[in-house]
Amino acid sequence: MTRNDDDMLSTDAARSDEDEAPAGAGEPEDVTALILLTLDKAAAVEGKADVSLGRVLDSLDERGFGLLLLVLALPCCIPFLWGIPQVVSLPMLAVAFQIARGAHRPWLPASLRARRFSVERMKASVTRVHRYIGWIERLARPRLSAVVEGAGLRIVGALLLVPTISILMPFPGSNTAPGIGVAIVSVGLLEKDGLLTLAGLVFGLAWVVFLVTIFVLLGAEATSIVKEFTRGLVSGTFGG
């Protein structure tokens, strides 16, 4: 066999390996890497040290929903935090509604899309957040795509309305567990992981069902507990 024949065989083998490589082989392996890569690409396109929020979300297409939900859900995962979860739950509701309607990318007012931020500072924040969601990322991988695409994704958006409404309510235990559920869903959307998305939904919905059951069983006593809890929050926040 001549050297030319050897070269041709080597070239054919290399092409065969490329054809057999998985379609997502060049994609980041986890959410943190995906976001960091997206920030770098957005900065390269705009040629500046800061980028607009709209540019970043457009780069992620439908996965921009996952990024927005993750940013909004993280404060809700902190136990016994009041005020911030109720504020961020409103845009979370808007995002869930857009997913349910079948939007291809998140809609934001022009003023928010134009908001600019430092790429390096955002990358540092994303790296810090990785400490809290790294264990979820290690479980995530593309699977059950029907859940995170098309009609399945719209159903996910509709079901997300339930835990986000729970976060809006200033009741004991109504924020943290649903917030964790939404955070898990958001990672599932970013990673195109239908199984993880379902797990987050089940966790968030199960907790809401548990809370409703407790309130029904306690009856009037539950109302009294909520009043005392709310009164304590208000007095603690505004100094009596």
Tab-separated table of C-alpha atoms in Angstrom:
chain	number	residue	atom	x	y	z
A	1	MET	CA	0.000	0.000	0.000
A	2	THR	CA	1.415	3.420	-0.970
A	3	ARG	CA	1.737	6.469	1.236
A	4	ASN	CA	-1.067	8.159	-0.727
A	5	ASP	CA	-3.340	5.210	0.019
A	6	ASP	CA	-2.484	5.478	3.724
A	7	ASP	CA	-3.275	9.198	3.688
A	8	MET	CA	-6.624	8.576	1.998
A	9	LEU	CA	-7.544	5.912	4.549
A	10	SER	CA	-6.589	8.213	7.428
A	11	THR	CA	-8.695	11.026	5.963
A	12	ASP	CA	-11.696	8.720	5.488
A	13	ALA	CA	-11.361	7.452	9.069
A	14	ALA	CA	-11.235	10.998	10.410
A	15	ARG	CA	-14.357	11.940	8.469
A	16	SER	CA	-16.108	8.816	9.721
A	17	ASP	CA	-15.247	9.744	13.312
A	18	GLU	CA	-16.647	13.248	12.778
A	19	ASP	CA	-19.868	11.832	11.331
A	20	GLU	CA	-20.291	9.495	14.299
A	21	ALA	CA	-19.600	12.196	16.881
A	22	PRO	CA	-22.707	13.283	18.814
A	23	ALA	CA	-24.402	16.429	17.617
A	24	GLY	CA	-23.861	18.196	20.932
A	25	ALA	CA	-20.222	17.212	21.313
A	26	GLY	CA	-19.039	20.807	20.955
A	27	GLU	CA	-21.541	22.195	23.445
A	28	PRO	CA	-20.704	23.011	27.080
A	29	GLU	CA	-21.224	20.163	29.516
A	30	ASP	CA	-23.082	22.136	32.190
A	31	VAL	CA	-25.204	25.222	32.774
A	32	THR	CA	-22.353	27.312	34.147
A	33	ALA	CA	-20.171	26.624	31.100
A	34	LEU	CA	-23.109	27.349	28.772
A	35	ILE	CA	-23.792	30.735	30.376
A	36	LEU	CA	-20.096	31.688	30.430
A	37	LEU	CA	-19.740	30.758	26.752
A	38	THR	CA	-22.883	32.733	25.874
A	39	LEU	CA	-21.544	35.809	27.681
A	40	ASP	CA	-18.236	35.562	25.821
A	41	LYS	CA	-20.011	35.207	22.465
A	42	ALA	CA	-22.301	38.168	23.182
A	43	ALA	CA	-19.308	40.304	24.181
A	44	ALA	CA	-17.477	39.287	20.992
A	45	VAL	CA	-20.468	40.255	18.825
A	46	GLU	CA	-20.860	43.676	20.446
A	47	GLY	CA	-17.107	44.195	20.772
A	48	LYS	CA	-17.437	45.715	24.237
A	49	ALA	CA	-16.685	44.814	27.847
A	50	ASP	CA	-20.381	45.059	28.634
A	51	VAL	CA	-23.386	43.544	26.864
A	52	SER	CA	-27.136	44.033	26.797
A	53	LEU	CA	-29.499	41.610	28.503
A	54	GLY	CA	-31.425	41.270	25.244
A	55	ARG	CA	-28.317	40.127	23.371
A	56	VAL	CA	-27.609	37.396	25.929
A	57	LEU	CA	-31.185	36.086	25.976
A	58	ASP	CA	-31.389	36.052	22.171
A	59	SER	CA	-28.189	34.004	22.044
A	60	LEU	CA	-29.856	31.310	24.152
A	61	ASP	CA	-33.122	31.213	22.124
A	62	GLU	CA	-35.696	29.103	24.034
A	63	ARG	CA	-33.110	28.318	26.696
A	64	GLY	CA	-33.233	32.000	27.615
A	65	PHE	CA	-36.347	31.094	29.599
A	66	GLY	CA	-34.243	28.756	31.705
A	67	LEU	CA	-31.622	31.422	32.372
A	68	LEU	CA	-34.219	34.007	33.407
A	69	LEU	CA	-36.030	31.547	35.661
A	70	LEU	CA	-32.777	30.466	37.299
A	71	VAL	CA	-31.743	34.042	38.100
A	72	LEU	CA	-35.190	34.810	39.528
A	73	ALA	CA	-35.581	31.531	41.434
A	74	LEU	CA	-32.249	31.556	43.282
A	75	PRO	CA	-33.299	34.201	45.879
A	76	CYS	CA	-36.447	32.164	46.558
A	77	CYS	CA	-34.330	29.169	47.584
A	78	ILE	CA	-33.068	30.994	50.687
A	79	PRO	CA	-35.069	29.888	53.771
A	80	PHE	CA	-37.007	32.459	55.803
A	81	LEU	CA	-36.390	35.260	53.296
A	82	TRP	CA	-39.377	37.554	52.911
A	83	GLY	CA	-39.959	40.378	50.469
A	84	ILE	CA	-37.550	39.508	47.658
A	85	PRO	CA	-39.331	36.229	46.711
A	86	GLN	CA	-42.626	38.097	46.492
A	87	VAL	CA	-41.033	40.704	44.207
A	88	VAL	CA	-39.297	38.266	41.828
A	89	SER	CA	-42.329	35.979	41.662
A	90	LEU	CA	-44.146	38.508	39.438
A	91	PRO	CA	-41.624	38.350	36.569
A	92	MET	CA	-41.433	34.587	37.172
A	93	LEU	CA	-45.174	34.410	36.543
A	94	ALA	CA	-44.705	36.425	33.345
A	95	VAL	CA	-41.958	34.058	32.142
A	96	ALA	CA	-44.054	30.967	32.937
A	97	PHE	CA	-47.007	32.484	31.065
A	98	GLN	CA	-44.845	33.167	28.006
A	99	ILE	CA	-43.604	29.564	28.016
A	100	ALA	CA	-47.204	28.350	28.253
A	101	ARG	CA	-48.131	30.512	25.257
A	102	GLY	CA	-45.379	28.929	23.174
A	103	ALA	CA	-43.067	31.945	22.851
A	104	HIS	CA	-39.709	31.095	21.257
A	105	ARG	CA	-37.689	33.458	23.440
A	106	PRO	CA	-38.419	35.563	26.525
A	107	TRP	CA	-40.101	38.889	25.919
A	108	LEU	CA	-38.891	41.780	28.022
A	109	PRO	CA	-39.711	45.494	27.843
A	110	ALA	CA	-37.287	47.426	25.646
A	111	SER	CA	-35.891	49.219	28.689
A	112	LEU	CA	-34.900	45.894	30.290
A	113	ARG	CA	-33.533	44.416	27.052
A	114	ALA	CA	-31.312	47.471	26.662
A	115	ARG	CA	-29.960	47.187	30.217
A	116	ARG	CA	-26.214	46.595	30.048
A	117	PHE	CA	-23.897	44.869	32.509
A	118	SER	CA	-20.221	44.022	32.821
A	119	VAL	CA	-19.401	40.636	31.306
A	120	GLU	CA	-16.574	39.941	33.757
A	121	ARG	CA	-18.684	40.849	36.776
A	122	MET	CA	-21.545	38.654	35.582
A	123	LYS	CA	-19.145	35.764	34.923
A	124	ALA	CA	-17.850	36.078	38.482
A	125	SER	CA	-21.428	35.941	39.822
A	126	VAL	CA	-22.244	32.895	37.694
A	127	THR	CA	-19.145	31.126	39.000
A	128	ARG	CA	-20.229	31.804	42.601
A	129	VAL	CA	-23.728	30.469	41.904
A	130	HIS	CA	-22.146	27.279	40.532
A	131	ARG	CA	-21.332	26.269	44.120
A	132	TYR	CA	-25.054	26.000	44.859
A	133	ILE	CA	-26.326	24.395	41.658
A	134	GLY	CA	-23.284	22.304	40.751
A	135	TRP	CA	-24.856	19.130	42.140
A	136	ILE	CA	-27.883	19.630	39.879
A	137	GLU	CA	-25.668	20.250	36.853
A	138	ARG	CA	-23.852	16.975	37.447
A	139	LEU	CA	-27.168	15.124	37.142
A	140	ALA	CA	-28.301	16.958	34.013
A	141	ARG	CA	-27.915	15.757	30.444
A	142	PRO	CA	-30.063	15.995	27.289
A	143	ARG	CA	-32.932	13.451	27.509
A	144	LEU	CA	-36.725	13.229	27.169
A	145	SER	CA	-36.633	16.092	24.667
A	146	ALA	CA	-40.419	15.933	24.175
A	147	VAL	CA	-40.839	17.493	27.635
A	148	VAL	CA	-38.747	20.583	26.834
A	149	GLU	CA	-39.905	21.159	23.262
A	150	GLY	CA	-43.152	22.061	21.531
A	151	ALA	CA	-46.378	21.118	23.307
A	152	GLY	CA	-44.464	19.553	26.192
A	153	LEU	CA	-42.702	22.840	26.917
A	154	ARG	CA	-46.016	24.720	26.885
A	155	ILE	CA	-47.415	22.285	29.452
A	156	VAL	CA	-44.318	22.849	31.588
A	157	GLY	CA	-44.982	26.598	31.449
A	158	ALA	CA	-48.601	26.140	32.516
A	159	LEU	CA	-47.625	23.915	35.448
A	160	LEU	CA	-44.930	26.392	36.514
A	161	LEU	CA	-47.668	28.906	37.277
A	162	VAL	CA	-48.599	26.904	40.395
A	163	PRO	CA	-45.278	27.058	42.298
A	164	THR	CA	-44.674	30.656	41.207
A	165	ILE	CA	-48.071	31.684	42.599
A	166	SER	CA	-47.119	29.898	45.818
A	167	ILE	CA	-43.915	31.970	46.010
A	168	LEU	CA	-46.015	35.115	45.665
A	169	MET	CA	-47.945	34.246	48.825
A	170	PRO	CA	-46.296	35.484	52.083
A	171	PHE	CA	-47.150	32.289	53.976
A	172	PRO	CA	-44.868	30.103	56.090
A	173	GLY	CA	-43.138	27.533	53.877
A	174	SER	CA	-44.632	28.852	50.637
A	175	ASN	CA	-41.378	30.167	49.118
A	176	THR	CA	-38.313	27.981	49.606
A	177	ALA	CA	-39.415	24.548	48.358
A	178	PRO	CA	-41.300	25.900	45.301
A	179	GLY	CA	-38.285	28.132	44.578
A	180	ILE	CA	-35.987	25.103	44.622
A	181	GLY	CA	-38.414	23.296	42.314
A	182	VAL	CA	-38.401	26.190	39.833
A	183	ALA	CA	-34.582	26.360	39.990
A	184	ILE	CA	-34.370	22.652	39.134
A	185	VAL	CA	-36.790	23.178	36.233
A	186	SER	CA	-34.698	26.088	34.958
A	187	VAL	CA	-31.544	23.939	34.902
A	188	GLY	CA	-33.531	21.261	33.072
A	189	LEU	CA	-34.587	23.783	30.429
A	190	LEU	CA	-31.037	25.061	29.994
A	191	GLU	CA	-29.671	21.527	29.674
A	192	LYS	CA	-32.592	20.260	27.548
A	193	ASP	CA	-33.126	17.639	30.267
A	194	GLY	CA	-36.783	16.613	30.278
A	195	LEU	CA	-36.370	14.232	33.217
A	196	LEU	CA	-34.807	16.905	35.431
A	197	THR	CA	-37.518	19.348	34.362
A	198	LEU	CA	-40.207	16.857	35.407
A	199	ALA	CA	-38.426	16.241	38.720
A	200	GLY	CA	-38.420	19.967	39.493
A	201	LEU	CA	-42.107	20.261	38.620
A	202	VAL	CA	-43.048	17.269	40.771
A	203	PHE	CA	-41.053	18.643	43.708
A	204	GLY	CA	-42.594	22.116	43.487
A	205	LEU	CA	-46.146	20.913	42.866
A	206	ALA	CA	-45.975	18.260	45.597
A	207	TRP	CA	-44.950	20.877	48.145
A	208	VAL	CA	-47.826	23.160	47.125
A	209	VAL	CA	-50.277	20.253	47.440
A	210	PHE	CA	-48.803	19.472	50.871
A	211	LEU	CA	-49.252	23.079	52.027
A	212	VAL	CA	-52.830	23.249	50.751
A	213	THR	CA	-53.637	19.959	52.507
A	214	ILE	CA	-52.211	21.245	55.802
A	215	PHE	CA	-54.188	24.479	55.536
A	216	VAL	CA	-57.409	22.584	54.793
A	217	LEU	CA	-56.878	20.238	57.746
A	218	LEU	CA	-56.045	23.060	60.153
A	219	GLY	CA	-58.956	25.200	59.011
A	220	ALA	CA	-59.406	28.352	61.099
A	221	GLU	CA	-56.192	27.646	62.988
A	222	ALA	CA	-54.259	27.945	59.717
A	223	THR	CA	-55.736	31.409	59.156
A	224	SER	CA	-54.606	32.437	62.627
A	225	ILE	CA	-51.076	31.139	61.969
A	226	VAL	CA	-50.873	33.094	58.707
A	227	LYS	CA	-52.078	36.285	60.407
A	228	GLU	CA	-49.507	35.961	63.185
A	229	PHE	CA	-46.769	35.160	60.680
A	230	THR	CA	-47.655	38.143	58.477
A	231	ARG	CA	-47.914	40.468	61.483
A	232	GLY	CA	-44.467	39.366	62.646
A	233	LEU	CA	-42.974	39.952	59.198
A	234	VAL	CA	-44.493	43.416	58.905
A	235	SER	CA	-43.403	44.478	62.396
A	236	GLY	CA	-39.914	43.092	61.802
A	237	THR	CA	-39.618	44.850	58.449
A	238	PHE	CA	-41.070	48.223	59.366
A	239	GLY	CA	-40.140	48.302	63.044
A	240	GLY	CA	-43.604	47.733	64.491
